[in-house]
Short mmCIF file of C-alpha atoms in Angstrom, two decimals:
data_model
loop_
_atom_site.label_atom_id
_atom_site.label_comp_id
_atom_site.label_asym_id
_atom_site.label_seq_id
_atom_site.Cartn_x
_atom_site.Cartn_y
_atom_site.Cartn_z
CA MET C 1 244.00 -82.10 154.22
CA THR C 2 243.62 -85.87 153.88
CA THR C 3 244.44 -87.78 150.69
CA GLY C 4 241.34 -90.01 150.63
CA GLY C 5 237.86 -89.14 149.41
CA THR C 6 237.07 -85.99 147.50
CA GLY C 7 237.82 -82.31 147.85
CA VAL C 8 236.30 -79.23 146.27
CA TRP C 9 238.30 -77.42 143.58
CA LEU C 10 237.36 -73.75 143.19
CA TYR C 11 237.31 -72.08 139.79
CA ALA C 12 235.61 -68.71 140.12
CA VAL C 13 233.16 -66.63 142.12
CA THR C 14 230.23 -64.83 140.57
CA ALA C 15 226.89 -63.37 141.66
CA ALA C 16 224.38 -66.00 142.72
CA ALA C 17 221.82 -64.61 140.29
CA ASP C 18 224.26 -65.09 137.39
CA ALA C 19 224.98 -68.72 138.35
CA ALA C 20 221.35 -69.78 138.75
CA ALA C 21 221.18 -71.47 135.34
CA GLY C 22 224.07 -73.80 136.18
CA PHE C 23 226.89 -74.99 133.92
CA ASP C 24 225.59 -78.19 132.39
CA GLY C 25 228.10 -80.01 130.19
CA LEU C 26 231.15 -78.15 131.49
CA THR C 27 233.89 -80.30 133.06
CA GLY C 28 236.92 -79.43 135.13
CA VAL C 29 240.47 -80.48 135.96
CA ALA C 30 239.52 -84.05 136.89
CA GLY C 31 236.90 -84.40 134.17
CA GLU C 32 234.31 -83.71 136.87
CA PRO C 33 231.05 -81.86 136.15
CA ILE C 34 231.08 -78.23 137.22
CA ARG C 35 228.51 -77.32 139.84
CA VAL C 36 227.56 -74.26 141.85
CA VAL C 37 227.81 -73.63 145.60
CA ILE C 38 225.62 -70.70 146.62
CA CYS C 39 225.86 -68.46 149.66
CA GLU C 40 223.71 -65.45 148.80
CA PRO C 41 224.47 -63.06 147.23
CA LEU C 42 227.50 -64.95 145.83
CA ALA C 43 228.13 -68.28 144.17
CA ALA C 44 231.26 -70.35 143.61
CA LEU C 45 231.90 -72.54 140.59
CA VAL C 46 233.42 -75.76 141.88
CA GLY C 47 234.13 -79.37 141.06
CA SER C 48 234.54 -82.47 143.23
CA VAL C 49 238.05 -83.88 142.74
CA PRO C 50 239.82 -86.96 144.18
CA LEU C 51 242.15 -86.04 147.02
CA GLU C 52 244.48 -88.88 146.07
CA VAL C 53 245.43 -86.64 143.13
CA PHE C 54 244.45 -83.15 144.32
CA GLY C 55 245.09 -83.38 148.08
CA ALA C 56 247.89 -81.25 149.53
CA GLN C 57 250.75 -83.75 149.28
CA PRO C 58 249.98 -85.36 145.90
CA LEU C 59 249.11 -81.97 144.46
CA SER C 60 252.46 -80.58 145.57
CA ARG C 61 254.20 -83.41 143.74
CA ASN C 62 252.02 -83.11 140.65
CA LEU C 63 252.65 -79.38 140.33
CA GLU C 64 256.32 -80.15 139.76
CA ASP C 65 255.38 -82.11 136.63
CA LEU C 66 255.29 -79.39 133.97
CA ASP C 67 253.17 -81.44 131.55
CA TRP C 68 250.62 -82.20 134.26
CA LEU C 69 250.64 -78.59 135.37
CA ALA C 70 250.07 -77.30 131.84
CA ALA C 71 247.15 -79.67 131.22
CA THR C 72 245.58 -78.84 134.58
CA ALA C 73 246.01 -75.10 134.03
CA ARG C 74 244.31 -75.39 130.63
CA ALA C 75 241.37 -77.30 132.10
CA HIS C 76 241.05 -74.75 134.92
CA ASP C 77 241.11 -71.88 132.44
CA VAL C 78 238.39 -73.45 130.27
CA VAL C 79 235.99 -73.27 133.22
CA VAL C 80 237.07 -69.78 134.24
CA SER C 81 236.79 -68.48 130.67
CA ALA C 82 233.28 -69.94 130.37
CA ALA C 83 232.29 -68.19 133.59
CA VAL C 84 233.75 -64.86 132.45
CA ARG C 85 231.90 -65.05 129.12
CA ARG C 86 228.60 -65.51 130.92
CA ALA C 87 228.88 -62.87 133.64
CA PRO C 88 231.38 -60.85 135.69
CA SER C 89 233.47 -63.42 137.57
CA ALA C 90 236.43 -63.38 139.93
CA PRO C 91 238.77 -66.27 139.02
CA LEU C 92 240.40 -68.33 141.76
CA ARG C 93 244.08 -69.11 141.51
CA LEU C 94 245.09 -72.55 140.32
CA ALA C 95 244.96 -75.36 142.90
CA THR C 96 242.54 -73.83 145.38
CA VAL C 97 241.05 -76.92 147.05
CA PHE C 98 238.74 -77.08 150.07
CA LEU C 99 237.56 -80.10 152.02
CA ASP C 100 233.85 -79.61 151.46
CA ASP C 101 231.11 -77.26 150.28
CA GLU C 102 230.64 -75.74 153.74
CA ARG C 103 234.23 -74.47 153.69
CA VAL C 104 233.47 -72.87 150.35
CA ARG C 105 230.37 -71.16 151.78
CA GLU C 106 232.52 -69.94 154.67
CA LEU C 107 234.87 -68.31 152.16
CA LEU C 108 231.93 -66.61 150.44
CA ARG C 109 230.61 -65.31 153.76
CA ASP C 110 233.94 -64.19 155.21
CA ARG C 111 235.16 -62.52 152.01
CA GLN C 112 231.81 -61.21 150.77
CA ALA C 113 232.80 -57.55 150.75
CA ASP C 114 236.11 -58.21 148.99
CA LEU C 115 234.52 -60.52 146.44
CA GLU C 116 231.70 -58.12 145.64
CA ALA C 117 234.26 -55.33 145.20
CA ALA C 118 236.27 -57.59 142.85
CA LEU C 119 233.17 -58.30 140.77
CA VAL C 120 232.47 -54.58 140.46
CA LEU C 121 236.09 -53.96 139.44
CA VAL C 122 236.14 -56.58 136.66
CA THR C 123 232.71 -55.82 135.21
CA GLY C 124 233.09 -54.73 131.58
CA ARG C 125 236.86 -55.19 131.75
CA THR C 126 239.40 -57.77 130.66
CA GLU C 127 242.97 -58.52 131.64
CA TRP C 128 245.81 -57.94 129.18
CA GLY C 129 249.45 -58.84 129.62
CA VAL C 130 252.42 -56.78 128.44
CA LYS C 131 255.87 -58.31 128.55
CA VAL C 132 258.80 -55.99 127.89
CA TYR C 133 262.13 -57.36 126.65
CA GLY C 134 265.45 -55.59 126.40
CA ASP C 135 268.14 -56.08 123.77
CA ARG C 136 271.32 -55.31 125.70
CA ALA C 137 273.40 -54.36 122.66
CA ALA C 138 270.69 -52.24 121.05
CA LEU C 139 269.76 -50.61 124.34
CA THR C 140 273.38 -49.79 125.14
CA ALA C 141 273.83 -48.22 121.70
CA ALA C 142 270.62 -46.18 121.99
CA VAL C 143 271.48 -44.88 125.45
CA ALA C 144 275.06 -44.10 124.42
CA GLU C 145 273.88 -42.13 121.38
CA ALA C 146 271.45 -40.11 123.46
CA ARG C 147 274.12 -39.31 126.03
CA ALA C 148 276.67 -38.35 123.38
CA GLU C 149 274.20 -35.95 121.80
CA ASP C 150 273.64 -34.36 125.20
CA THR C 151 277.34 -33.86 125.93
CA ALA C 152 279.12 -33.25 122.60
CA LYS C 153 279.55 -29.56 121.81
CA GLY C 154 281.56 -29.70 118.59
CA ALA C 155 282.89 -32.05 115.95
CA GLY C 156 286.24 -32.46 117.68
CA ALA C 157 284.60 -33.60 120.89
CA ALA C 158 282.09 -35.91 119.24
CA TYR C 159 284.26 -39.02 119.18
CA LEU C 160 285.34 -38.75 122.80
CA ALA C 161 281.78 -37.99 123.85
CA ARG C 162 280.48 -41.06 122.04
CA ARG C 163 283.19 -43.28 123.56
CA ARG C 164 282.55 -42.05 127.10
CA ALA C 165 278.80 -42.43 126.60
CA GLN C 166 279.21 -45.98 125.30
CA LEU C 167 281.30 -47.06 128.30
CA SER C 168 278.83 -45.40 130.68
CA ALA C 169 275.86 -47.06 128.94
CA GLN C 170 277.48 -50.49 129.18
CA GLU C 171 277.90 -50.02 132.92
CA THR C 172 274.35 -48.83 133.52
CA VAL C 173 272.32 -50.77 130.93
CA GLU C 174 270.27 -52.66 133.54
CA HIS C 175 269.45 -49.43 135.38
CA ASP C 176 268.48 -47.75 132.13
CA ALA C 177 266.28 -50.71 131.15
CA ALA C 178 264.58 -50.62 134.55
CA GLN C 179 263.87 -46.91 134.10
CA ARG C 180 262.28 -47.53 130.73
CA ALA C 181 260.22 -50.40 132.12
CA GLU C 182 258.93 -48.14 134.89
CA VAL C 183 257.94 -45.44 132.39
CA ILE C 184 256.14 -48.01 130.24
CA HIS C 185 254.29 -49.49 133.22
CA THR C 186 253.23 -46.07 134.46
CA ARG C 187 251.89 -44.98 131.07
CA LEU C 188 250.00 -48.23 130.49
CA SER C 189 248.54 -48.13 134.00
CA ARG C 190 247.10 -44.70 133.24
CA ARG C 191 245.22 -46.24 130.32
CA ALA C 192 243.82 -49.08 132.43
CA ALA C 193 241.48 -49.42 135.37
CA ALA C 194 244.31 -51.14 137.23
CA GLY C 195 247.84 -52.32 136.54
CA ARG C 196 250.22 -54.66 138.34
CA ARG C 197 253.84 -55.65 137.96
CA GLN C 198 254.28 -59.42 138.15
CA PRO C 199 257.54 -61.30 138.73
CA THR C 200 259.50 -61.68 135.51
CA THR C 201 259.20 -65.15 133.99
CA ASP C 202 261.93 -67.70 134.67
CA PRO C 203 263.53 -68.58 131.29
CA ALA C 204 263.51 -72.25 132.37
CA LEU C 205 259.70 -72.12 132.48
CA SER C 206 259.11 -69.92 129.46
CA GLY C 207 261.63 -71.70 127.25
CA ARG C 208 262.93 -68.31 126.11
CA SER C 209 266.29 -66.67 126.71
CA ASP C 210 265.06 -63.09 126.16
CA TRP C 211 265.94 -60.52 128.81
CA MET C 212 262.56 -59.65 130.35
CA VAL C 213 262.51 -56.29 132.12
CA LEU C 214 258.76 -56.00 132.77
CA ASN C 215 255.92 -58.47 133.19
CA GLY C 216 252.82 -56.32 133.56
CA THR C 217 249.11 -57.12 133.76
CA TYR C 218 246.45 -54.50 133.10
CA LEU C 219 242.70 -54.47 133.61
CA VAL C 220 241.31 -52.64 130.61
CA ASP C 221 237.79 -51.45 129.80
CA ASP C 222 236.55 -53.61 126.95
CA GLU C 223 235.56 -50.52 124.98
CA ARG C 224 239.12 -49.18 125.25
CA ALA C 225 240.97 -52.37 124.28
CA GLU C 226 241.97 -51.05 120.85
CA ASP C 227 243.28 -47.81 122.35
CA PHE C 228 245.33 -49.81 124.85
CA ALA C 229 246.83 -51.95 122.08
CA ALA C 230 247.69 -48.78 120.13
CA ALA C 231 249.45 -47.38 123.22
CA VAL C 232 251.56 -50.55 123.43
CA ASP C 233 252.57 -50.15 119.78
CA ALA C 234 253.45 -46.48 120.33
CA LEU C 235 255.66 -47.29 123.32
CA ALA C 236 257.43 -50.00 121.35
CA ALA C 237 258.31 -47.43 118.68
CA GLU C 238 259.41 -44.83 121.23
CA PHE C 239 262.11 -46.85 123.01
CA PRO C 240 264.97 -48.28 120.89
CA GLY C 241 266.35 -51.52 122.28
CA ILE C 242 263.03 -52.38 123.92
CA ARG C 243 260.44 -54.84 122.58
CA LEU C 244 256.87 -55.06 123.89
CA GLU C 245 254.68 -58.15 123.60
CA LEU C 246 250.92 -57.81 124.14
CA THR C 247 248.93 -60.90 125.16
CA GLY C 248 245.27 -61.43 125.90
CA PRO C 249 242.48 -60.96 126.44
CA TRP C 250 242.53 -63.09 129.60
CA PRO C 251 240.15 -63.65 132.50
CA PRO C 252 241.06 -61.13 135.24
CA TYR C 253 243.19 -63.49 137.35
CA SER C 254 245.48 -60.71 138.59
CA PHE C 255 242.60 -58.59 139.90
CA ALA C 256 240.29 -61.11 141.60
CA GLY C 257 241.56 -60.34 145.10
CA VAL C 258 240.99 -63.85 146.48
CA GLU C 259 244.12 -64.88 148.34
CA ARG C 260 242.91 -66.90 151.32
CA GLU C 261 244.58 -70.29 151.78
CA PRO C 262 242.42 -73.30 150.90
CA ARG C 263 241.48 -75.69 153.70
#
């Protein structure tokens, strides 16, 4: 991709009928007006951006600037959120840039079946995030207590059982945390239309030192959002040494199914 002229930044895909009214007044990552590229029965929300900033090489450099990245991500999300509020929409990942509108139409033609399936999947649903953190000391103590209760048969054996359980729990705390994370993910996935495990967040990026054991995203029916939140609270109470953090609602970025490389 060249660095002169303009490229086309993609924000989201929706049904052509839902995009017919346009998006007057909405601006994107470069302050550009949002417009619509149609290839029936689909439409893409796009903006024309300068390649000297958003071409492959300058974009790669800019994405390493965390302040620039945060501002650009916010501007991208404003457009995506507006699209989602209006109609079922499949968000594009950040920094999806094509050379021209015809390449965008090619994407809509080539991925029509996948995109239509994504729109069906996200209709009436919203993405929620659940991050699960472990407290090593509290988790070790909880696991040790449970193991001691399982093995101690009398008062005289209680101390030794607790000591053996504590040493064992210290050695296996990461395995035990992973098991709990898997149980939590499985239960939450059953309450959602879809669930995915994402890579755990790098503390350098999040600014937090917490031990994250699960970074899950879940596509939840809007009418069941309160039930899903209640399930998160119940799981938090069930597992000592484990803390759950619910975030959202978000546009369904994790379930859009659009992974083709821009060009």
